[in-house]
C-alpha cells in the first residue's frame, strides 16, 4: 500500500518517470507497467514452491523489476534479487516500497565480475531467464554450486554447436547491450543440450532433473547431491531408468556412466548390475554413488537374468539396458523419450555406430514390424522399451542361453508379437567392438542363425490337411505321437476335408487323447470325397479339381496364420521324428522355405526342382538351395504365407510352382534339407 505521505498523483508520476516498464503489476487496485505478466501458478514458480516449501533464503538471478521476486517472497523467508541494470532495480524497489514488502533485498551486481560467496549461503537459487545471456555460463554455475545446494534453471540451448567455450560445444550469440532485457556484453554463449548437462556436472550439480522442454528452452531442477526422495516426474512425462549390465567390463564402466550422466535428458534412475565380475567393477561402480548411481550385485553370469534383475530393481516407466562397454550419444535419451507419444509405442530403436575395432554406422529401417523382426534383428540391446510391455510379455522369463542366442532380439520380438509398435529415433547408440565383446564370443556353429534367433524356443504351427485316408491314418498318427518338436511349442491344426463322418470321428477321438496342449480342428469341403487319391494321369478334370482343392486349402491356411513358422505335413508323408528341428536349422535371414524332400508317386524323382524347373532325381547331402518343392513336408515363414494368394487357373497352374515363382521374384531363398528326407506313402498299395 502507499505510504500515508504519498499522494496518488505522486505515485502515478513516479510510475511514468521510471518507465518504460517491462513487467505488468497490480498496484492499489490498478494495472501498471508493461505487458509481461507473471502468474503465481506459472509452472516454474509452482515447481519451486513444491520442491522447497520451507526455504528460508533464496537467491534470484536476473530479477529485473521483481516480477517473480514478489511471488517468491510470499512463499519463502527472504529473497535476494540480483540484477545488473540499475533501472530495473529502481522499478523493483518502487514496487517493494509501495507494497511494503519487507523480506526482499535487491542488489545491483554484474554476475560475470562478482564473487557470489560474498553474499553468504542460500537454500536455493532461482535462475530463470539469465544464463543464456552469459558469455561464460560455466563460471557462474561453478559459483552458484558454492553458495546453494539446489537450483531452478530455465535457459535456452542450441541443437548443434559450431564453437567452443571453456571446453564446451555450443554457439556464440550476438547480444544488444542497449536492449533492456538482453545481455550486457556483445556476445553470449549457449551450449548444446548435452553440453549443458556436462557443464552442470562439471560445476558440481550432480543431480539434474528435467522439468519441461519446449523447443530449445529447457527447465531443470539441479542439486549438488542426489536426493531420491525429492525426485518428481514432470506432469504427463514418462520416467526412464538406465540399467547398466557389467561382467568384468570395469575398464569401460567409467566412460559408460559418464555418457549416461551427461545426457541432455538425465535418467530418473541408474543402476549398475554387476553380474559376477571378478575385476574392479564393484569399486568403480560404488564411486558413482554420489551421482545417484545404484549398485546391484548378482551371480547369474547371464545377461538376460542380469537385465531382469535391473528391471525388478527400478520403477521407471521406460527402461534402457546398456552394456557396460558401450556408450550413449548425448541426446540419446531425450530424443528417444520424445517418441513415446502414443499409447501403443512399446520400443524406440535407433541406428548404431560401431567404434573401437570398427568404425561404421549400422542404419536400420525407418519403420519396423513384428514380421520384419522375425527375419533379422534391427534393434540393439539399448533400445528404449516400456516397462508395461516387458512385464506383459514376460520376455525375460524365456530361458535363452546368451552364449549362443541373441536374448535382446527375442525380447523385442516378444514385445512386437503382443501388438506393441516400434518407432525410430534420431540419436545413435555407440556399440564398442573389441576382442572381449559378447557378440564375438558367441558360439557360432553351422546352425548359427537357428541359435542366434533362438529358434529352438519358437512356437510353430503344425498344419495337417486331412483328405480322409483311413488306411494310413494309424501310421500318420504314430508319427504325430513320436515326432520330437516340443509339445508346448507346437500348435497342432487339422483341416479335415474328407467329408467322411467315420474318419472325422476317428480323428477327433485321437485329438481328445493326444498330448498336444494346443490343438484345433476344422472341417472344410474343397471337392468331391476321395479326390486326393483319384487317378490324375491323363485326367484333366481331376487335375483341375485337385489344383482347385489345394489352392483352397492353402488360402484358408494363409488367412489363419498365427505363428512365425508354419510346418505343413500332408497326411501321406511321414517325416523323420526330428524333422521340425532340422528344418528350422536350415533357415537364415534370406530363407522363407525349408523342406524335407520326398519322392513323387507320379514321376521318377523328388517333388522338388532346381533352376528351369529341372526335377531333382537323385538324393543329395546337407542343405541344397532349390527353386521350389512340394508342400508334403515344408517349414514356411508365417509372414510369407500370410501375404500369399494361391491360384490354380493362372500359369503355372499347380499351386506349389506358382507359390515358389512368386517367392523367387522377391529374392527369397527356398531350401531342401536332405537329412529330413520323408517317406511318401503309397495309399493304393496300403489299401490293397
XYZ file of C-alpha atoms in Angstrom:
688
model
C 0.000 0.000 0.000
C 1.119 3.620 -0.468
C 2.735 5.362 2.489
C 0.422 7.966 4.123
C 2.564 10.841 2.943
C 2.497 9.783 -0.695
C -0.278 11.217 -2.837
C -1.840 9.191 -5.661
C -0.676 11.760 -8.193
C 2.879 11.388 -6.925
C 2.671 7.583 -7.340
C 1.408 7.896 -10.891
C 4.086 10.450 -11.650
C 6.771 8.091 -10.278
C 5.449 5.187 -12.390
C 5.698 7.315 -15.522
C 9.133 8.640 -14.588
C 10.524 5.123 -14.057
C 9.238 3.812 -17.399
C 9.353 2.226 -19.854
C 8.318 -0.879 -17.893
C 8.565 -4.493 -18.994
C 6.554 -6.257 -16.301
C 2.857 -5.860 -15.520
C 1.908 -5.301 -11.851
C -1.246 -4.788 -9.829
C -0.830 -1.765 -7.566
C -3.573 -0.166 -5.456
C -6.249 -1.950 -7.484
C -4.865 -0.780 -10.831
C -2.784 -2.407 -13.548
C 0.511 -0.675 -14.190
C 3.766 -1.387 -16.005
C 4.455 -3.283 -19.193
C 2.919 -6.263 -20.995
C 4.832 -9.160 -19.404
C 2.792 -10.742 -16.626
C 3.957 -13.414 -14.174
C 1.280 -15.660 -12.667
C 1.787 -17.309 -9.303
C 0.557 -20.527 -10.944
C 3.261 -20.417 -13.608
C 4.926 -23.847 -13.866
C 8.368 -22.671 -12.719
C 7.092 -20.870 -9.639
C 4.844 -23.810 -8.789
C 7.715 -26.277 -9.158
C 9.908 -24.109 -6.942
C 7.251 -23.934 -4.213
C 6.602 -27.689 -4.322
C 10.260 -28.627 -4.002
C 11.160 -26.037 -1.362
C 8.016 -25.147 0.594
C 10.035 -24.053 3.642
C 13.033 -22.283 2.087
C 14.441 -19.535 4.272
C 16.862 -17.764 1.925
C 16.654 -17.742 -1.884
C 18.959 -16.104 -4.428
C 17.134 -14.877 -7.527
C 19.311 -14.098 -10.547
C 18.233 -11.600 -13.198
C 15.331 -10.358 -11.081
C 14.655 -7.419 -13.418
C 11.683 -5.451 -11.981
C 10.710 -8.109 -9.446
C 8.043 -9.886 -11.479
C 8.966 -13.247 -9.951
C 10.618 -11.864 -6.839
C 7.416 -10.854 -5.092
C 5.511 -14.116 -5.726
C 8.606 -15.943 -4.394
C 8.733 -13.701 -1.325
C 5.173 -14.661 -0.391
C 6.316 -18.313 -0.044
C 9.864 -18.152 1.367
C 11.682 -16.454 4.229
C 13.820 -13.969 2.316
C 14.693 -13.343 -1.344
C 17.882 -11.679 -2.539
C 17.189 -10.409 -6.052
C 20.208 -9.611 -8.219
C 20.278 -7.672 -11.487
C 22.951 -5.787 -13.405
C 20.725 -2.954 -14.690
C 20.121 -0.123 -12.258
C 16.906 0.995 -13.965
C 15.382 -2.460 -13.370
C 16.200 -2.267 -9.685
C 14.734 1.219 -9.331
C 11.380 -0.098 -10.576
C 11.657 -3.181 -8.378
C 12.348 -1.086 -5.273
C 9.453 1.200 -6.124
C 7.053 -1.767 -6.195
C 8.622 -3.084 -2.990
C 8.071 0.245 -1.254
C 4.509 0.680 -2.471
C 3.580 -2.880 -1.449
C 5.547 -2.624 1.787
C 7.397 -5.913 1.150
C 9.948 -6.464 3.930
C 11.546 -9.831 3.062
C 13.263 -8.836 -0.208
C 16.682 -7.339 -0.822
C 17.578 -6.054 -4.292
C 21.271 -5.845 -5.247
C 22.968 -4.389 -8.308
C 25.653 -6.871 -9.421
C 27.465 -7.887 -12.585
C 27.350 -11.658 -12.197
C 30.265 -12.156 -14.575
C 32.531 -9.987 -12.445
C 31.328 -10.692 -8.881
C 32.213 -13.254 -6.256
C 28.838 -14.605 -5.141
C 30.305 -16.138 -1.998
C 30.349 -12.630 -0.510
C 26.548 -12.911 -0.283
C 26.680 -15.918 2.029
C 24.777 -19.152 1.535
C 21.251 -19.822 0.313
C 18.742 -22.668 0.404
C 18.274 -22.445 -3.363
C 18.894 -20.388 -6.479
C 16.108 -19.206 -8.778
C 17.975 -18.908 -12.096
C 15.369 -18.118 -14.750
C 15.992 -16.284 -18.000
C 19.547 -15.190 -17.292
C 22.143 -17.799 -18.110
C 21.717 -17.727 -21.887
C 22.846 -14.085 -21.790
C 26.188 -15.010 -20.161
C 29.482 -15.100 -22.043
C 30.892 -17.747 -19.671
C 27.955 -19.655 -18.120
C 30.198 -22.329 -16.576
C 31.874 -19.744 -14.371
C 28.509 -18.687 -12.968
C 27.334 -22.284 -12.415
C 30.519 -23.054 -10.501
C 29.959 -20.103 -8.166
C 26.301 -20.998 -7.616
C 27.215 -24.540 -6.552
C 29.387 -22.993 -3.848
C 26.532 -20.960 -2.305
C 23.411 -23.172 -2.632
C 22.559 -26.904 -2.698
C 19.662 -26.613 -5.168
C 18.787 -24.525 -8.214
C 15.897 -23.991 -10.575
C 17.352 -23.309 -14.020
C 15.443 -22.110 -17.071
C 17.566 -21.285 -20.110
C 17.996 -21.705 -23.836
C 20.292 -24.211 -25.507
C 21.208 -24.857 -29.137
C 20.599 -28.018 -31.166
C 24.161 -28.191 -32.503
C 27.389 -26.361 -31.900
C 29.885 -24.583 -34.121
C 32.079 -23.069 -31.392
C 33.712 -23.875 -28.076
C 33.807 -22.019 -24.776
C 35.767 -23.403 -21.851
C 35.824 -26.867 -23.384
C 32.060 -26.988 -24.082
C 30.431 -27.121 -27.502
C 27.751 -24.629 -28.442
C 27.224 -21.345 -30.283
C 28.039 -17.707 -29.642
C 25.022 -15.413 -29.936
C 25.116 -11.680 -30.601
C 23.690 -9.551 -27.764
C 22.499 -5.955 -27.809
C 23.582 -4.229 -24.584
C 21.095 -1.446 -25.350
C 18.219 -3.937 -25.076
C 16.915 -3.594 -21.525
C 16.156 -7.320 -21.278
C 19.254 -8.532 -23.133
C 22.829 -9.256 -22.144
C 25.218 -6.541 -21.114
C 28.055 -7.830 -23.333
C 28.217 -8.090 -27.109
C 28.218 -11.913 -27.198
C 26.827 -14.716 -25.076
C 27.435 -18.462 -25.232
C 24.716 -21.110 -25.417
C 25.762 -24.759 -25.047
C 24.055 -27.719 -26.686
C 21.668 -29.731 -24.518
C 24.142 -32.482 -23.708
C 26.956 -29.995 -23.106
C 24.749 -28.086 -20.681
C 24.281 -31.288 -18.669
C 28.018 -31.969 -18.773
C 28.704 -28.376 -17.771
C 26.356 -28.673 -14.799
C 28.021 -31.933 -13.727
C 31.500 -30.456 -14.027
C 30.454 -27.427 -12.000
C 29.173 -29.518 -9.100
C 25.488 -30.003 -9.964
C 25.438 -33.796 -9.844
C 21.702 -34.442 -9.922
C 19.821 -32.809 -12.786
C 16.118 -33.395 -13.330
C 14.166 -32.321 -16.414
C 11.044 -30.322 -15.561
C 9.974 -29.177 -19.001
C 11.315 -28.843 -22.520
C 9.851 -26.637 -25.250
C 11.910 -26.252 -28.393
C 15.334 -25.060 -27.318
C 14.107 -23.871 -23.899
C 14.758 -26.246 -21.002
C 13.704 -26.160 -17.357
C 15.874 -28.148 -14.946
C 15.979 -28.761 -11.215
C 19.601 -29.114 -10.170
C 21.080 -30.473 -6.947
C 24.617 -30.743 -5.692
C 23.803 -34.153 -4.196
C 21.250 -36.778 -5.153
C 18.028 -36.809 -3.200
C 15.934 -39.727 -4.406
C 13.011 -38.791 -2.162
C 12.844 -35.363 -3.760
C 12.573 -36.728 -7.277
C 9.451 -35.761 -9.173
C 8.449 -36.651 -12.693
C 7.120 -33.748 -14.781
C 3.342 -33.896 -15.313
C 2.374 -36.367 -18.056
C 6.052 -37.215 -18.621
C 7.374 -40.760 -18.633
C 10.267 -41.632 -16.359
C 13.274 -43.578 -17.644
C 15.770 -45.869 -15.942
C 19.123 -46.927 -17.366
C 20.268 -50.412 -16.375
C 23.986 -50.982 -16.991
C 24.901 -54.670 -17.067
C 28.552 -55.396 -16.363
C 30.543 -58.626 -16.270
C 34.266 -57.882 -15.994
C 33.952 -54.659 -18.017
C 35.223 -52.440 -15.210
C 37.784 -50.822 -17.502
C 34.928 -49.368 -19.591
C 32.434 -48.591 -16.814
C 33.543 -45.022 -16.006
C 33.248 -43.976 -19.642
C 29.850 -45.627 -19.939
C 28.462 -43.923 -16.829
C 29.774 -40.527 -17.918
C 27.900 -40.906 -21.216
C 24.717 -41.607 -19.235
C 25.138 -38.799 -16.703
C 25.926 -36.296 -19.468
C 22.680 -36.983 -21.298
C 20.700 -33.916 -22.359
C 17.770 -35.658 -20.643
C 19.071 -37.179 -17.419
C 17.661 -40.619 -16.493
C 15.465 -40.786 -13.402
C 17.200 -43.951 -12.212
C 20.594 -45.519 -12.931
C 21.571 -48.945 -11.671
C 24.752 -50.891 -12.370
C 24.067 -54.638 -12.286
C 27.414 -56.259 -11.570
C 26.917 -59.827 -12.745
C 29.611 -61.931 -11.057
C 32.504 -59.662 -12.037
C 35.951 -60.587 -10.725
C 37.635 -57.338 -11.769
C 37.412 -53.858 -10.230
C 33.750 -53.336 -11.258
C 32.391 -53.105 -7.660
C 34.849 -50.408 -6.619
C 34.327 -48.374 -9.777
C 30.528 -48.562 -9.604
C 30.401 -47.551 -5.950
C 32.484 -44.440 -6.678
C 29.441 -43.096 -8.533
C 27.008 -43.427 -5.614
C 27.023 -39.643 -5.027
C 25.669 -39.292 -8.554
C 22.590 -41.361 -7.719
C 24.043 -44.465 -9.390
C 22.793 -47.570 -7.608
C 24.849 -50.764 -7.394
C 23.407 -54.278 -7.521
C 25.422 -57.494 -7.362
C 24.190 -60.741 -8.979
C 25.848 -64.088 -9.573
C 23.966 -65.225 -12.689
C 26.720 -64.903 -15.309
C 23.791 -64.447 -17.665
C 22.985 -61.079 -19.210
C 19.286 -61.907 -19.567
C 18.934 -62.557 -15.855
C 21.105 -59.532 -15.037
C 18.768 -57.311 -17.077
C 15.776 -58.882 -15.379
C 17.338 -58.034 -12.009
C 17.765 -54.434 -13.174
C 14.144 -54.325 -14.296
C 12.996 -55.519 -10.882
C 15.279 -53.073 -9.047
C 13.849 -49.991 -10.798
C 10.428 -48.334 -11.065
C 10.628 -46.115 -14.156
C 8.081 -46.279 -16.976
C 10.759 -46.837 -19.627
C 13.920 -48.960 -19.499
C 17.215 -48.663 -21.346
C 19.564 -51.651 -20.974
C 23.135 -50.592 -21.707
C 26.115 -52.935 -21.850
C 28.958 -51.507 -19.748
C 31.366 -51.416 -22.688
C 29.024 -49.267 -24.791
C 28.079 -45.575 -24.748
C 25.002 -43.393 -25.172
C 25.426 -40.425 -27.501
C 24.487 -37.119 -25.779
C 20.867 -36.773 -26.964
C 20.025 -40.490 -26.897
C 17.524 -40.438 -24.012
C 15.960 -37.067 -24.839
C 15.427 -37.965 -28.488
C 14.206 -41.438 -27.642
C 11.746 -40.438 -24.927
C 10.104 -37.957 -27.284
C 8.999 -40.864 -29.477
C 6.726 -42.344 -26.795
C 3.929 -40.084 -27.984
C 1.307 -42.820 -28.430
C -0.006 -45.416 -26.013
C 0.989 -48.303 -28.298
C 4.664 -47.365 -28.754
C 6.490 -50.122 -26.893
C 10.008 -49.890 -28.344
C 12.074 -46.945 -29.553
C 15.111 -48.059 -31.538
C 17.919 -46.218 -33.311
C 20.783 -46.552 -35.719
C 24.061 -47.709 -34.209
C 27.632 -46.517 -34.584
C 30.318 -49.139 -34.030
C 33.599 -47.917 -32.584
C 36.818 -49.450 -31.331
C 37.828 -52.305 -33.614
C 35.385 -50.966 -36.236
C 34.235 -47.540 -37.331
C 30.936 -47.909 -39.154
C 27.302 -46.852 -38.762
C 24.636 -49.552 -38.952
C 21.500 -47.961 -40.396
C 18.205 -49.688 -39.633
C 14.802 -49.365 -41.363
C 12.733 -46.262 -40.724
C 9.786 -48.485 -39.806
C 9.871 -51.838 -38.084
C 7.190 -54.513 -37.769
C 6.894 -57.812 -35.962
C 7.167 -59.643 -39.294
C 10.397 -57.857 -40.211
C 11.927 -58.646 -36.837
C 11.223 -62.333 -37.431
C 13.767 -62.305 -40.263
C 16.525 -60.170 -38.828
C 17.315 -58.181 -35.706
C 17.087 -54.439 -36.351
C 17.080 -53.282 -32.706
C 20.145 -53.213 -30.440
C 20.033 -54.082 -26.751
C 19.766 -50.440 -25.579
C 16.553 -49.692 -27.464
C 14.130 -47.964 -25.106
C 11.230 -50.157 -24.010
C 8.145 -49.637 -21.871
C 8.126 -51.471 -18.560
C 4.477 -52.324 -19.193
C 5.394 -54.142 -22.414
C 8.194 -56.111 -20.754
C 6.050 -57.157 -17.834
C 3.092 -58.009 -20.042
C 5.129 -60.271 -22.336
C 7.333 -61.740 -19.551
C 10.055 -61.741 -22.180
C 12.879 -62.048 -19.639
C 11.398 -65.312 -18.392
C 12.139 -67.123 -21.672
C 15.209 -69.322 -20.973
C 17.611 -68.036 -23.616
C 21.245 -69.109 -23.421
C 23.058 -65.782 -24.024
C 26.253 -67.595 -25.017
C 24.631 -68.662 -28.298
C 21.387 -66.707 -28.658
C 20.531 -63.055 -29.119
C 18.474 -62.578 -25.985
C 17.586 -58.968 -26.833
C 16.318 -59.984 -30.286
C 13.939 -62.429 -28.644
C 12.763 -59.787 -26.165
C 11.943 -57.305 -28.941
C 10.076 -59.991 -30.916
C 8.004 -60.920 -27.885
C 7.043 -57.285 -27.356
C 6.081 -56.731 -31.001
C 4.163 -60.000 -31.191
C 1.911 -58.685 -28.410
C 0.831 -55.822 -30.648
C 3.154 -53.075 -29.389
C 4.682 -50.820 -32.050
C 8.303 -49.805 -32.630
C 9.381 -46.275 -33.540
C 12.753 -44.951 -34.622
C 14.605 -42.034 -33.021
C 17.403 -39.907 -34.486
C 20.206 -40.262 -31.898
C 22.796 -43.040 -32.212
C 23.785 -45.844 -29.869
C 27.550 -46.336 -29.640
C 28.490 -50.029 -29.736
C 32.056 -50.919 -28.869
C 33.763 -53.664 -30.879
C 36.642 -55.355 -29.081
C 38.153 -58.785 -28.566
C 36.216 -59.420 -25.349
C 32.866 -58.334 -26.799
C 29.940 -60.651 -26.036
C 28.841 -60.903 -29.657
C 32.317 -62.017 -30.723
C 32.335 -64.720 -28.051
C 29.018 -66.278 -29.022
C 29.264 -69.904 -30.044
C 28.913 -69.648 -33.840
C 28.198 -73.034 -35.424
C 26.852 -74.201 -38.757
C 23.304 -73.631 -37.456
C 24.193 -70.199 -36.073
C 21.029 -68.447 -37.305
C 18.947 -71.120 -35.605
C 20.751 -70.497 -32.321
C 21.145 -66.748 -32.708
C 17.434 -66.281 -33.343
C 16.570 -68.803 -30.592
C 14.532 -70.917 -32.988
C 14.747 -73.789 -30.514
C 12.315 -71.719 -28.394
C 9.983 -70.845 -31.274
C 6.325 -71.827 -31.161
C 5.330 -73.283 -34.519
C 2.090 -74.361 -36.154
C 1.957 -77.962 -37.384
C -0.680 -77.846 -40.114
C -2.093 -81.114 -41.427
C -4.622 -81.148 -44.293
C -6.604 -84.399 -43.909
C -8.164 -85.909 -47.022
C -9.813 -88.916 -45.361
C -7.128 -91.580 -45.893
C -8.397 -94.009 -43.310
C -5.925 -96.802 -44.115
C -2.842 -94.660 -43.484
C -4.178 -92.710 -40.513
C -2.701 -95.156 -37.956
C 0.748 -94.701 -39.469
C 0.394 -90.928 -39.668
C -0.943 -90.609 -36.118
C 2.029 -92.682 -34.970
C 4.338 -90.052 -36.498
C 2.421 -87.315 -34.650
C 2.928 -89.171 -31.397
C 6.640 -89.750 -31.905
C 7.825 -86.531 -33.561
C 10.127 -84.597 -31.236
C 9.030 -80.956 -31.592
C 8.237 -79.823 -28.012
C 4.517 -80.164 -27.444
C 4.216 -76.870 -25.573
C 5.808 -75.117 -28.591
C 3.633 -76.827 -31.203
C 0.145 -75.725 -32.205
C -1.434 -78.700 -33.984
C -4.009 -77.656 -36.588
C -6.073 -80.220 -38.524
C -8.057 -79.176 -41.586
C -10.357 -82.111 -42.369
C -11.556 -82.067 -45.982
C -12.690 -85.736 -46.015
C -16.452 -85.219 -45.707
C -16.348 -88.667 -44.105
C -18.107 -88.752 -40.695
C -16.468 -92.020 -39.667
C -12.968 -90.753 -40.462
C -13.657 -87.410 -38.781
C -14.877 -89.174 -35.649
C -11.685 -91.244 -35.550
C -9.514 -88.118 -35.817
C -11.430 -86.243 -33.120
C -11.144 -89.239 -30.807
C -7.361 -89.204 -31.276
C -7.237 -85.460 -30.606
C -9.138 -85.898 -27.328
C -6.401 -88.204 -26.030
C -3.228 -86.731 -27.577
C -0.572 -84.894 -25.552
C -0.581 -81.716 -27.657
C -1.786 -78.890 -25.380
C -2.735 -76.604 -28.307
C -4.987 -78.285 -30.898
C -7.572 -77.057 -33.362
C -9.813 -78.973 -35.727
C -11.780 -77.655 -38.699
C -13.832 -79.241 -41.436
C -13.853 -77.767 -44.944
C -15.301 -79.053 -48.186
C -12.906 -78.396 -51.060
C -14.014 -81.015 -53.625
C -15.526 -84.462 -54.019
C -14.754 -87.006 -51.272
C -11.721 -89.115 -52.157
C -10.456 -86.576 -54.694
C -6.895 -86.618 -53.338
C -6.356 -90.265 -54.400
C -8.197 -90.340 -57.689
C -6.114 -91.237 -60.725
C -4.768 -87.968 -62.157
C -2.576 -89.050 -65.051
C -4.286 -88.072 -68.273
C -7.371 -86.881 -66.379
C -7.564 -83.131 -66.955
C -10.772 -82.686 -64.969
C -9.302 -84.467 -61.937
C -6.079 -82.478 -62.194
C -8.016 -79.208 -62.269
C -10.177 -80.266 -59.339
C -7.081 -81.230 -57.294
C -5.444 -77.903 -58.114
C -8.542 -76.014 -57.033
C -8.798 -78.026 -53.796
C -5.132 -77.489 -52.909
C -5.290 -73.747 -53.603
C -8.419 -73.502 -51.448
C -6.757 -75.373 -48.557
C -3.652 -73.213 -48.511
C -5.526 -69.940 -48.965
C -7.549 -70.959 -45.919
C -4.328 -71.590 -44.010
C -2.768 -68.306 -45.175
C -5.694 -66.333 -43.754
C -5.325 -68.019 -40.359
C -1.573 -67.751 -39.726
C -0.872 -67.270 -36.021
C 2.812 -68.162 -35.625
C 6.039 -67.066 -37.279
C 6.730 -70.524 -38.691
C 4.258 -72.980 -40.210
C 5.189 -76.629 -40.628
C 2.984 -78.232 -43.270
C 2.834 -82.031 -43.325
C 0.407 -83.660 -45.733
C -1.276 -86.812 -44.472
C 0.517 -89.245 -46.816
C 4.027 -88.006 -45.931
C 5.992 -89.324 -42.936
C 8.932 -87.102 -41.935
C 11.694 -88.197 -39.539
C 10.848 -87.592 -35.895
C 13.310 -84.689 -35.588
C 12.212 -83.032 -38.836
C 10.920 -79.827 -37.200
C 14.304 -79.092 -35.631
C 16.181 -79.992 -38.815
C 14.001 -77.732 -40.948
C 14.319 -74.783 -38.553
C 18.091 -75.243 -38.556
C 18.077 -74.667 -42.308
C 16.848 -71.060 -42.050
C 18.850 -67.884 -42.365
C 17.780 -64.256 -42.743
C 17.144 -64.688 -46.501
C 15.266 -68.006 -46.426
C 11.492 -68.383 -46.394
C 11.097 -72.126 -47.001
C 12.953 -75.259 -45.885
C 11.525 -78.603 -46.980
C 12.074 -82.251 -46.270
C 12.409 -83.992 -49.684
C 10.163 -86.897 -50.658
C 9.781 -88.917 -53.842
C 6.898 -88.421 -56.229
C 4.290 -91.086 -56.896
C 3.752 -89.760 -60.412
C 7.250 -89.307 -61.870
C 10.793 -90.528 -61.406
C 12.412 -88.261 -58.858
C 11.588 -85.962 -55.975
C 8.829 -83.386 -55.634
C 11.442 -80.652 -55.857
C 13.165 -78.816 -58.671
C 16.102 -76.584 -59.460
C 16.504 -73.726 -61.939
C 14.432 -74.154 -65.088
C 12.059 -76.473 -63.218
C 14.535 -79.316 -63.512
C 13.275 -82.197 -61.391
C 15.727 -83.497 -58.780
C 16.096 -87.217 -59.421
C 18.895 -88.268 -57.080
C 19.181 -87.719 -53.352
C 21.701 -85.177 -52.123
C 23.516 -84.175 -48.965
C 23.301 -81.354 -46.459
C 21.263 -78.294 -47.375
C 20.502 -77.517 -51.019
C 19.073 -74.303 -52.456
C 16.221 -75.130 -54.833
C 13.776 -73.268 -56.998
C 10.786 -74.980 -55.411
C 9.309 -78.088 -53.852
C 6.031 -79.715 -52.920
C 4.148 -78.966 -49.702
C 4.294 -82.550 -48.374
C 6.771 -81.541 -45.648
C 7.803 -77.902 -45.602
C 8.515 -75.236 -42.972
C 7.447 -71.768 -44.136
C 7.764 -68.341 -42.620
C 4.335 -67.262 -41.447
C 4.775 -63.727 -42.783
C 5.390 -65.029 -46.319
C 2.451 -67.420 -46.173
C 0.185 -64.707 -44.805
C 0.920 -62.491 -47.810
C 0.438 -65.291 -50.345
C -2.519 -65.972 -52.599
C -2.656 -69.453 -54.093
C -4.021 -69.744 -57.615
C -4.890 -72.640 -59.937
C -6.042 -71.157 -63.254
C -3.052 -68.951 -63.987
C 0.252 -70.362 -65.205
C 1.951 -72.149 -63.636
C -1.266 -73.967 -62.808
C -0.088 -76.085 -59.867
C -0.217 -74.126 -56.633
C 3.280 -75.010 -55.404
C 5.280 -73.955 -58.522
C 3.200 -70.764 -58.623
C 3.995 -70.056 -54.947
C 7.742 -70.516 -55.446
C 7.810 -68.483 -58.658
C 6.439 -65.535 -56.710
C 8.819 -66.227 -53.844
C 11.782 -66.202 -56.216
C 10.659 -62.858 -57.644
C 11.146 -61.367 -54.182
C 14.726 -62.623 -53.953
C 13.928 -65.031 -51.108
C 15.514 -68.458 -50.887
C 13.985 -71.939 -50.688
C 15.984 -74.936 -49.457
C 15.882 -78.709 -49.146
C 17.297 -80.378 -46.082
C 18.402 -83.868 -47.137
C 18.747 -85.246 -43.637
C 14.998 -84.574 -43.261
C 14.031 -86.831 -46.194
C 10.500 -88.190 -45.785
C 8.635 -91.339 -46.703
C 5.841 -90.795 -49.227
C 3.176 -93.418 -48.608
C 1.505 -95.228 -51.496
C -2.127 -95.071 -50.499
C -3.282 -97.549 -53.187
C -0.833 -100.280 -52.166
C -1.656 -99.809 -48.481
C -5.360 -100.070 -49.244
C -4.849 -103.308 -51.133
